[in-house]
Amino acid sequence: MSRPPSKRRRFHTQPSTDDTSSTAHIFAPASTSHSTSIPHPTSYEITLNHNSELKRSLLPPSFSPSPKESEEYGTRLVTWTSECGTQSITTDRYDAVHLLSHIPTKPCPTDDDADAAGWSGLDSDTEDLFYMTSLEAATFAHQKAKTTLDAQRSVRLATLPSPSPPPPPSTKVAAVLSKAQFDLMQRTARAVASSSNASLLELKILANHGADARFAFLRNDAGMQPKWSAVWEALKTSKGEMGYDAALNMCDDRGVKPSSSAGGALVAYDDSDSDSQSDPQPEPKAASTESPPTTAATQPPTTPDDASLKKKQKQAERLARAKQWLLTRASHSTSPPTP
């Protein structure tokens, strides 16, 4: 029985003495000369010879097939046997590897390749992951991904255009207390003083007119007019009986000068002293009528936390000392002279 036709040169020997072309062995007849070396199977042939299911699928079925199927299945598998008859290989006739003229040889590993093998050719984290458990490796991968995302986010934020610089803070300038504003504060103070529940009425006014800048004195901060709160407290204390000039003096940083208060008291004393000698004049009366609002304005307010309220307390103390001095002087002047 002759061997099937040769499909490729799978023997590591000298080339055949055929004069045909390099592809003639694919369609060569059965009388073509063959090599006498030991056949070396390829990877597909090794799988075919050791995988019984694959080999059984290529054999003709057990039932009686048609003559055409028997011929097809009979010529599908080809058995190659060595010259000594001790080794045989079953191969697939329709395997594409038979189209190759020769089998590419794999180079033998050298000592240099063995020395180059190690952790240096791998990723920097591969060695660490090799000694970790599955839970530790998952945690490590999660932290690494989180760090990568944070770094990418930082890069994106750095590439964004810088926002426009904020506008310079506007310097708050205290507005001058106008006459119309003072009249509004005075009317409000009188309405609050005449109410049975002053705190509730003040809260209602603030709730209804809080958005109006004219009623900013009802708030604690007073917005752009920090001195208006002190004027408002003084108006509530005096029940609206405070003059506009006294309010302007409170809004002034210098406050009411002690000398002017003492001078007013001295003028009142001189006028009262002159009343005993001559008829009263209209000018001293005007001075005496203007002095009570000044005295009411200099009364200490109920909330001494503010610096302006402390100033008013000091002014009231100075005025009290001036009055005490005037009373002492008056007592000495009215006493009869000693003989």
mmCIF file of C-alpha atoms in Angstrom:
data_model
loop_
_atom_site.group_PDB
_atom_site.id
_atom_site.type_symbol
_atom_site.label_atom_id
_atom_site.label_comp_id
_atom_site.label_asym_id
_atom_site.label_seq_id
_atom_site.Cartn_x
_atom_site.Cartn_y
_atom_site.Cartn_z
ATOM 1 C CA MET A 1 0.000 0.000 0.000
ATOM 2 C CA SER A 2 1.468 3.305 -1.025
ATOM 3 C CA ARG A 3 1.512 6.401 1.213
ATOM 4 C CA PRO A 4 -0.774 9.347 0.485
ATOM 5 C CA PRO A 5 0.625 12.224 -1.498
ATOM 6 C CA SER A 6 2.921 14.580 0.350
ATOM 7 C CA LYS A 7 1.314 17.883 1.394
ATOM 8 C CA ARG A 8 4.359 19.691 2.831
ATOM 9 C CA ARG A 9 7.937 19.041 3.753
ATOM 10 C CA ARG A 10 7.853 18.262 7.427
ATOM 11 C CA PHE A 11 11.124 16.364 7.701
ATOM 12 C CA HIS A 12 14.403 17.991 8.756
ATOM 13 C CA THR A 13 16.545 16.435 6.061
ATOM 14 C CA GLN A 14 18.087 17.380 2.806
ATOM 15 C CA PRO A 15 15.689 18.655 0.162
ATOM 16 C CA SER A 16 14.165 16.123 -2.198
ATOM 17 C CA THR A 17 15.727 15.351 -5.541
ATOM 18 C CA ASP A 18 12.490 16.275 -7.361
ATOM 19 C CA ASP A 19 12.868 18.716 -10.230
ATOM 20 C CA THR A 20 9.338 20.024 -9.762
ATOM 21 C CA SER A 21 8.506 23.447 -8.419
ATOM 22 C CA SER A 22 8.247 24.320 -4.723
ATOM 23 C CA THR A 23 4.473 23.772 -4.727
ATOM 24 C CA ALA A 24 4.421 20.573 -6.737
ATOM 25 C CA HIS A 25 4.390 18.424 -3.611
ATOM 26 C CA ILE A 26 0.890 19.678 -2.732
ATOM 27 C CA PHE A 27 -0.677 17.958 -5.731
ATOM 28 C CA ALA A 28 1.976 15.273 -6.191
ATOM 29 C CA PRO A 29 0.862 11.726 -7.073
ATOM 30 C CA ALA A 30 1.273 8.755 -4.782
ATOM 31 C CA SER A 31 4.492 7.642 -6.498
ATOM 32 C CA THR A 32 6.352 10.789 -5.366
ATOM 33 C CA SER A 33 9.463 10.000 -3.403
ATOM 34 C CA HIS A 34 9.305 10.552 0.380
ATOM 35 C CA SER A 35 11.837 11.198 3.076
ATOM 36 C CA THR A 36 12.878 8.500 5.472
ATOM 37 C CA SER A 37 13.293 10.774 8.518
ATOM 38 C CA ILE A 38 11.110 10.771 11.610
ATOM 39 C CA PRO A 39 8.013 13.009 11.157
ATOM 40 C CA HIS A 40 7.600 15.995 13.541
ATOM 41 C CA PRO A 41 3.974 16.956 14.190
ATOM 42 C CA THR A 42 2.778 20.535 14.425
ATOM 43 C CA SER A 43 0.578 22.000 17.187
ATOM 44 C CA TYR A 44 -2.631 21.226 15.306
ATOM 45 C CA GLU A 45 -1.500 17.663 14.683
ATOM 46 C CA ILE A 46 -0.629 17.225 18.351
ATOM 47 C CA THR A 47 -4.108 18.388 19.294
ATOM 48 C CA LEU A 48 -5.622 16.123 16.666
ATOM 49 C CA ASN A 49 -3.749 13.060 17.916
ATOM 50 C CA HIS A 50 -4.495 13.660 21.609
ATOM 51 C CA ASN A 51 -8.026 15.059 21.403
ATOM 52 C CA SER A 52 -10.316 12.120 20.847
ATOM 53 C CA GLU A 53 -13.431 14.249 20.353
ATOM 54 C CA LEU A 54 -11.823 16.261 17.577
ATOM 55 C CA LYS A 55 -10.532 13.130 15.937
ATOM 56 C CA ARG A 56 -13.898 11.405 16.244
ATOM 57 C CA SER A 57 -15.649 14.371 14.631
ATOM 58 C CA LEU A 58 -13.469 13.987 11.546
ATOM 59 C CA LEU A 59 -14.082 10.238 11.178
ATOM 60 C CA PRO A 60 -17.091 8.906 9.203
ATOM 61 C CA PRO A 61 -20.197 8.406 11.363
ATOM 62 C CA SER A 62 -21.159 4.950 12.644
ATOM 63 C CA PHE A 63 -24.409 4.843 10.703
ATOM 64 C CA SER A 64 -24.275 3.749 7.083
ATOM 65 C CA PRO A 65 -23.410 6.909 5.130
ATOM 66 C CA SER A 66 -23.723 7.446 1.478
ATOM 67 C CA PRO A 67 -20.785 6.461 -0.742
ATOM 68 C CA LYS A 68 -19.987 10.122 -1.318
ATOM 69 C CA GLU A 69 -19.774 10.866 2.416
ATOM 70 C CA SER A 70 -17.683 7.755 3.011
ATOM 71 C CA GLU A 71 -15.236 8.839 0.373
ATOM 72 C CA GLU A 72 -15.115 12.372 1.810
ATOM 73 C CA TYR A 73 -14.582 11.233 5.381
ATOM 74 C CA GLY A 74 -12.144 8.542 4.294
ATOM 75 C CA THR A 75 -9.851 11.012 2.584
ATOM 76 C CA ARG A 76 -10.120 13.712 5.328
ATOM 77 C CA LEU A 77 -7.665 12.105 7.781
ATOM 78 C CA VAL A 78 -4.256 10.964 6.635
ATOM 79 C CA THR A 79 -1.921 8.818 8.721
ATOM 80 C CA TRP A 80 1.815 9.379 8.322
ATOM 81 C CA THR A 81 4.040 6.535 9.364
ATOM 82 C CA SER A 82 7.791 6.542 9.752
ATOM 83 C CA GLU A 83 10.011 4.204 7.735
ATOM 84 C CA CYS A 84 10.614 1.963 10.686
ATOM 85 C CA GLY A 85 6.892 1.765 11.348
ATOM 86 C CA THR A 86 7.192 2.646 15.036
ATOM 87 C CA GLN A 87 5.811 6.182 14.857
ATOM 88 C CA SER A 88 2.745 7.515 13.112
ATOM 89 C CA ILE A 89 0.955 10.835 12.924
ATOM 90 C CA THR A 90 -2.650 11.497 11.972
ATOM 91 C CA THR A 91 -3.110 14.767 10.144
ATOM 92 C CA ASP A 92 -5.909 16.632 8.446
ATOM 93 C CA ARG A 93 -5.633 16.726 4.693
ATOM 94 C CA TYR A 94 -7.387 20.105 4.523
ATOM 95 C CA ASP A 95 -5.228 21.793 7.143
ATOM 96 C CA ALA A 96 -3.973 25.170 5.876
ATOM 97 C CA VAL A 97 -0.523 24.490 7.285
ATOM 98 C CA HIS A 98 0.088 22.092 4.403
ATOM 99 C CA LEU A 99 0.268 25.100 2.103
ATOM 100 C CA LEU A 100 3.571 26.121 3.681
ATOM 101 C CA SER A 101 6.692 25.109 1.834
ATOM 102 C CA HIS A 102 8.610 24.644 5.081
ATOM 103 C CA ILE A 103 8.109 24.952 8.825
ATOM 104 C CA PRO A 104 9.667 28.061 10.370
ATOM 105 C CA THR A 105 12.243 27.091 12.935
ATOM 106 C CA LYS A 106 12.118 28.540 16.435
ATOM 107 C CA PRO A 107 15.448 29.927 17.646
ATOM 108 C CA CYS A 108 16.927 28.226 20.666
ATOM 109 C CA PRO A 109 16.946 30.321 23.866
ATOM 110 C CA THR A 110 20.322 31.747 24.781
ATOM 111 C CA ASP A 111 21.831 32.647 28.124
ATOM 112 C CA ASP A 112 21.308 36.357 27.439
ATOM 113 C CA ASP A 113 17.555 35.868 27.201
ATOM 114 C CA ALA A 114 17.527 34.025 30.514
ATOM 115 C CA ASP A 115 19.515 36.793 32.196
ATOM 116 C CA ALA A 116 17.186 39.486 30.833
ATOM 117 C CA ALA A 117 14.102 37.793 32.301
ATOM 118 C CA GLY A 118 12.937 39.414 35.560
ATOM 119 C CA TRP A 119 10.861 42.213 37.086
ATOM 120 C CA SER A 120 12.707 44.905 35.157
ATOM 121 C CA GLY A 121 10.756 44.260 31.969
ATOM 122 C CA LEU A 122 7.370 44.410 33.710
ATOM 123 C CA ASP A 123 5.237 47.189 35.095
ATOM 124 C CA SER A 124 6.375 48.823 38.305
ATOM 125 C CA ASP A 125 3.321 47.528 40.193
ATOM 126 C CA THR A 126 3.491 43.955 38.940
ATOM 127 C CA GLU A 127 5.990 42.864 41.571
ATOM 128 C CA ASP A 128 3.893 44.421 44.351
ATOM 129 C CA LEU A 129 0.710 42.798 43.094
ATOM 130 C CA PHE A 130 2.443 39.428 42.918
ATOM 131 C CA TYR A 131 2.844 39.293 46.702
ATOM 132 C CA MET A 132 -0.648 40.683 47.521
ATOM 133 C CA THR A 133 -3.861 38.881 48.224
ATOM 134 C CA SER A 134 -6.893 39.366 46.023
ATOM 135 C CA LEU A 135 -8.449 41.863 48.452
ATOM 136 C CA GLU A 136 -5.236 43.832 48.802
ATOM 137 C CA ALA A 137 -4.783 43.861 45.031
ATOM 138 C CA ALA A 138 -8.333 45.182 44.525
ATOM 139 C CA THR A 139 -7.775 47.926 47.110
ATOM 140 C CA PHE A 140 -4.450 48.821 45.534
ATOM 141 C CA ALA A 141 -6.004 49.043 42.068
ATOM 142 C CA HIS A 142 -8.852 51.212 43.413
ATOM 143 C CA GLN A 143 -6.464 53.639 45.103
ATOM 144 C CA LYS A 144 -4.298 53.813 41.999
ATOM 145 C CA ALA A 145 -7.313 54.592 39.803
ATOM 146 C CA LYS A 146 -8.468 57.253 42.272
ATOM 147 C CA THR A 147 -5.021 58.854 42.299
ATOM 148 C CA THR A 148 -4.985 58.876 38.510
ATOM 149 C CA LEU A 149 -8.407 60.549 38.348
ATOM 150 C CA ASP A 150 -7.351 63.188 40.887
ATOM 151 C CA ALA A 151 -4.212 63.928 38.892
ATOM 152 C CA GLN A 152 -6.216 64.266 35.683
ATOM 153 C CA ARG A 153 -8.688 66.573 37.420
ATOM 154 C CA SER A 154 -5.834 68.751 38.690
ATOM 155 C CA VAL A 155 -4.428 68.982 35.171
ATOM 156 C CA ARG A 156 -7.831 69.974 33.774
ATOM 157 C CA LEU A 157 -8.280 72.647 36.425
ATOM 158 C CA ALA A 158 -4.789 73.969 35.738
ATOM 159 C CA THR A 159 -5.536 74.293 32.027
ATOM 160 C CA LEU A 160 -8.762 76.209 32.620
ATOM 161 C CA PRO A 161 -8.545 79.975 32.132
ATOM 162 C CA SER A 162 -8.146 81.872 35.356
ATOM 163 C CA PRO A 163 -11.294 83.669 36.502
ATOM 164 C CA SER A 164 -11.433 87.413 36.391
ATOM 165 C CA PRO A 165 -9.996 89.063 39.494
ATOM 166 C CA PRO A 166 -12.621 90.071 42.023
ATOM 167 C CA PRO A 167 -13.478 93.746 42.109
ATOM 168 C CA PRO A 168 -11.772 95.766 44.826
ATOM 169 C CA PRO A 169 -13.834 96.027 47.987
ATOM 170 C CA SER A 170 -15.818 99.193 48.072
ATOM 171 C CA THR A 171 -14.988 101.435 50.988
ATOM 172 C CA LYS A 172 -18.013 102.159 53.086
ATOM 173 C CA VAL A 173 -18.600 105.866 53.506
ATOM 174 C CA ALA A 174 -20.947 106.917 56.247
ATOM 175 C CA ALA A 175 -23.796 108.944 54.817
ATOM 176 C CA VAL A 176 -24.643 112.288 56.364
ATOM 177 C CA LEU A 177 -27.835 112.256 58.400
ATOM 178 C CA SER A 178 -30.240 114.439 56.463
ATOM 179 C CA LYS A 179 -33.085 116.417 57.947
ATOM 180 C CA ALA A 180 -35.708 114.262 56.212
ATOM 181 C CA GLN A 181 -34.087 111.095 57.528
ATOM 182 C CA PHE A 182 -33.964 112.507 61.048
ATOM 183 C CA ASP A 183 -37.640 113.502 60.878
ATOM 184 C CA LEU A 184 -38.532 109.946 59.843
ATOM 185 C CA MET A 185 -36.521 108.522 62.726
ATOM 186 C CA GLN A 186 -38.083 111.003 65.142
ATOM 187 C CA ARG A 187 -41.647 110.162 64.067
ATOM 188 C CA THR A 188 -40.882 106.453 64.307
ATOM 189 C CA ALA A 189 -39.441 106.871 67.799
ATOM 190 C CA ARG A 190 -42.533 108.770 68.945
ATOM 191 C CA ALA A 191 -44.826 106.101 67.512
ATOM 192 C CA VAL A 192 -42.855 103.344 69.209
ATOM 193 C CA ALA A 193 -42.785 105.233 72.510
ATOM 194 C CA SER A 194 -46.557 105.770 72.449
ATOM 195 C CA SER A 195 -47.257 102.094 71.737
ATOM 196 C CA SER A 196 -48.183 99.673 74.519
ATOM 197 C CA ASN A 197 -45.767 97.075 73.115
ATOM 198 C CA ALA A 198 -42.811 99.002 71.727
ATOM 199 C CA SER A 199 -40.703 95.967 70.812
ATOM 200 C CA LEU A 200 -43.517 94.348 68.823
ATOM 201 C CA LEU A 201 -44.249 97.543 66.918
ATOM 202 C CA GLU A 202 -40.585 97.987 66.084
ATOM 203 C CA LEU A 203 -40.419 94.436 64.743
ATOM 204 C CA LYS A 204 -43.521 95.017 62.619
ATOM 205 C CA ILE A 205 -42.040 98.172 61.116
ATOM 206 C CA LEU A 206 -38.812 96.331 60.364
ATOM 207 C CA ALA A 207 -40.697 93.430 58.761
ATOM 208 C CA ASN A 208 -42.787 95.705 56.547
ATOM 209 C CA HIS A 209 -40.096 98.221 55.602
ATOM 210 C CA GLY A 210 -36.877 96.235 56.063
ATOM 211 C CA ALA A 211 -36.014 96.467 52.368
ATOM 212 C CA ASP A 212 -36.270 100.262 52.464
ATOM 213 C CA ALA A 213 -32.861 101.866 53.022
ATOM 214 C CA ARG A 214 -34.455 104.659 55.047
ATOM 215 C CA PHE A 215 -35.340 102.183 57.806
ATOM 216 C CA ALA A 216 -31.827 100.743 58.023
ATOM 217 C CA PHE A 217 -31.452 102.279 61.483
ATOM 218 C CA LEU A 218 -33.832 99.624 62.846
ATOM 219 C CA ARG A 219 -31.260 96.904 62.162
ATOM 220 C CA ASN A 220 -28.373 96.293 64.521
ATOM 221 C CA ASP A 221 -25.693 96.730 61.869
ATOM 222 C CA ALA A 222 -27.426 99.784 60.324
ATOM 223 C CA GLY A 223 -25.810 98.960 56.977
ATOM 224 C CA MET A 224 -23.756 101.854 55.639
ATOM 225 C CA GLN A 225 -24.713 104.156 58.573
ATOM 226 C CA PRO A 226 -23.283 102.650 61.777
ATOM 227 C CA LYS A 227 -23.884 105.867 63.736
ATOM 228 C CA TRP A 228 -27.594 105.939 62.994
ATOM 229 C CA SER A 229 -28.221 103.134 65.462
ATOM 230 C CA ALA A 230 -26.855 105.298 68.257
ATOM 231 C CA VAL A 231 -29.127 108.159 67.202
ATOM 232 C CA TRP A 232 -32.074 105.784 67.091
ATOM 233 C CA GLU A 233 -31.375 104.500 70.599
ATOM 234 C CA ALA A 234 -31.111 108.051 71.873
ATOM 235 C CA LEU A 235 -34.402 108.942 70.184
ATOM 236 C CA LYS A 236 -36.130 105.974 71.786
ATOM 237 C CA THR A 237 -34.728 106.907 75.180
ATOM 238 C CA SER A 238 -35.873 110.512 74.856
ATOM 239 C CA LYS A 239 -39.166 109.461 73.194
ATOM 240 C CA GLY A 240 -38.350 111.497 70.102
ATOM 241 C CA GLU A 241 -37.561 114.699 71.990
ATOM 242 C CA MET A 242 -34.071 115.224 70.595
ATOM 243 C CA GLY A 243 -32.908 118.016 68.325
ATOM 244 C CA TYR A 244 -31.394 117.646 64.899
ATOM 245 C CA ASP A 245 -28.173 119.371 65.975
ATOM 246 C CA ALA A 246 -27.691 116.883 68.789
ATOM 247 C CA ALA A 247 -28.143 114.032 66.334
ATOM 248 C CA LEU A 248 -25.504 115.524 64.040
ATOM 249 C CA ASN A 249 -23.116 115.790 66.976
ATOM 250 C CA MET A 250 -23.654 112.099 67.729
ATOM 251 C CA CYS A 251 -22.975 111.177 64.114
ATOM 252 C CA ASP A 252 -19.760 113.202 64.204
ATOM 253 C CA ASP A 253 -16.694 111.188 65.252
ATOM 254 C CA ARG A 254 -15.639 113.882 67.632
ATOM 255 C CA GLY A 255 -18.965 113.827 69.432
ATOM 256 C CA VAL A 256 -20.220 116.641 71.618
ATOM 257 C CA LYS A 257 -17.422 118.665 73.109
ATOM 258 C CA PRO A 258 -17.453 118.827 76.921
ATOM 259 C CA SER A 259 -16.465 122.516 76.841
ATOM 260 C CA SER A 260 -19.580 123.440 74.857
ATOM 261 C CA SER A 261 -21.810 121.589 77.313
ATOM 262 C CA ALA A 262 -20.142 123.246 80.246
ATOM 263 C CA GLY A 263 -20.324 126.602 78.486
ATOM 264 C CA GLY A 264 -24.039 126.177 77.910
ATOM 265 C CA ALA A 265 -24.500 125.390 81.562
ATOM 266 C CA LEU A 266 -22.446 128.442 82.514
ATOM 267 C CA VAL A 267 -24.543 130.632 80.239
ATOM 268 C CA ALA A 268 -27.669 129.286 81.854
ATOM 269 C CA TYR A 269 -26.170 130.002 85.277
ATOM 270 C CA ASP A 270 -25.261 133.563 84.318
ATOM 271 C CA ASP A 271 -28.732 134.131 82.964
ATOM 272 C CA SER A 272 -30.317 132.779 86.106
ATOM 273 C CA ASP A 273 -28.008 134.936 88.206
ATOM 274 C CA SER A 274 -28.875 138.027 86.207
ATOM 275 C CA ASP A 275 -32.595 137.371 86.616
ATOM 276 C CA SER A 276 -32.363 138.402 90.257
ATOM 277 C CA GLN A 277 -30.963 141.805 89.323
ATOM 278 C CA SER A 278 -32.825 142.759 86.154
ATOM 279 C CA ASP A 279 -35.661 141.731 83.897
ATOM 280 C CA PRO A 280 -35.267 138.447 81.973
ATOM 281 C CA GLN A 281 -33.986 138.797 78.436
ATOM 282 C CA PRO A 282 -35.194 136.702 75.453
ATOM 283 C CA GLU A 283 -31.762 135.362 74.589
ATOM 284 C CA PRO A 284 -31.221 133.508 77.885
ATOM 285 C CA LYS A 285 -34.683 132.021 77.507
ATOM 286 C CA ALA A 286 -33.796 130.650 74.104
ATOM 287 C CA ALA A 287 -30.642 129.194 75.533
ATOM 288 C CA SER A 288 -32.558 127.641 78.389
ATOM 289 C CA THR A 289 -35.113 126.111 76.042
ATOM 290 C CA GLU A 290 -32.440 124.546 73.880
ATOM 291 C CA SER A 291 -30.558 123.051 76.796
ATOM 292 C CA PRO A 292 -33.078 120.253 77.679
ATOM 293 C CA PRO A 293 -32.731 118.457 74.284
ATOM 294 C CA THR A 294 -28.977 118.570 74.691
ATOM 295 C CA THR A 295 -29.332 117.099 78.158
ATOM 296 C CA ALA A 296 -31.656 114.373 76.838
ATOM 297 C CA ALA A 297 -29.252 113.612 74.029
ATOM 298 C CA THR A 298 -26.393 113.189 76.451
ATOM 299 C CA GLN A 299 -28.259 110.702 78.608
ATOM 300 C CA PRO A 300 -26.629 107.271 78.606
ATOM 301 C CA PRO A 301 -28.478 104.792 76.382
ATOM 302 C CA THR A 302 -29.648 101.395 77.447
ATOM 303 C CA THR A 303 -27.020 99.507 75.423
ATOM 304 C CA PRO A 304 -23.479 100.543 76.461
ATOM 305 C CA ASP A 305 -21.749 98.058 74.201
ATOM 306 C CA ASP A 306 -21.325 100.505 71.356
ATOM 307 C CA ALA A 307 -18.398 102.895 71.421
ATOM 308 C CA SER A 308 -20.623 105.877 70.741
ATOM 309 C CA LEU A 309 -22.776 105.016 73.726
ATOM 310 C CA LYS A 310 -19.689 104.951 75.911
ATOM 311 C CA LYS A 311 -18.833 108.403 74.619
ATOM 312 C CA LYS A 312 -22.249 109.651 75.624
ATOM 313 C CA GLN A 313 -21.830 108.182 79.084
ATOM 314 C CA LYS A 314 -18.554 110.045 79.510
ATOM 315 C CA GLN A 315 -20.177 113.242 78.277
ATOM 316 C CA ALA A 316 -23.031 112.807 80.739
ATOM 317 C CA GLU A 317 -20.557 112.321 83.573
ATOM 318 C CA ARG A 318 -18.680 115.463 82.582
ATOM 319 C CA LEU A 319 -21.927 117.422 82.402
ATOM 320 C CA ALA A 320 -22.923 116.165 85.840
ATOM 321 C CA ARG A 321 -19.588 117.284 87.272
ATOM 322 C CA ALA A 322 -20.019 120.695 85.624
ATOM 323 C CA LYS A 323 -23.485 121.057 87.159
ATOM 324 C CA GLN A 324 -22.134 120.050 90.541
ATOM 325 C CA TRP A 325 -19.428 122.677 90.221
ATOM 326 C CA LEU A 326 -22.025 125.301 89.296
ATOM 327 C CA LEU A 327 -24.171 124.417 92.287
ATOM 328 C CA THR A 328 -21.164 124.690 94.563
ATOM 329 C CA ARG A 329 -20.291 128.074 93.112
ATOM 330 C CA ALA A 330 -23.864 129.284 93.486
ATOM 331 C CA SER A 331 -23.960 128.258 97.144
ATOM 332 C CA HIS A 332 -20.758 130.180 97.831
ATOM 333 C CA SER A 333 -22.012 133.299 96.039
ATOM 334 C CA THR A 334 -25.337 133.419 97.935
ATOM 335 C CA SER A 335 -23.825 132.929 101.415
ATOM 336 C CA PRO A 336 -23.637 136.219 103.485
ATOM 337 C CA PRO A 337 -20.171 137.679 103.893
ATOM 338 C CA THR A 338 -18.552 137.347 107.314
ATOM 339 C CA PRO A 339 -18.132 140.581 109.316
#
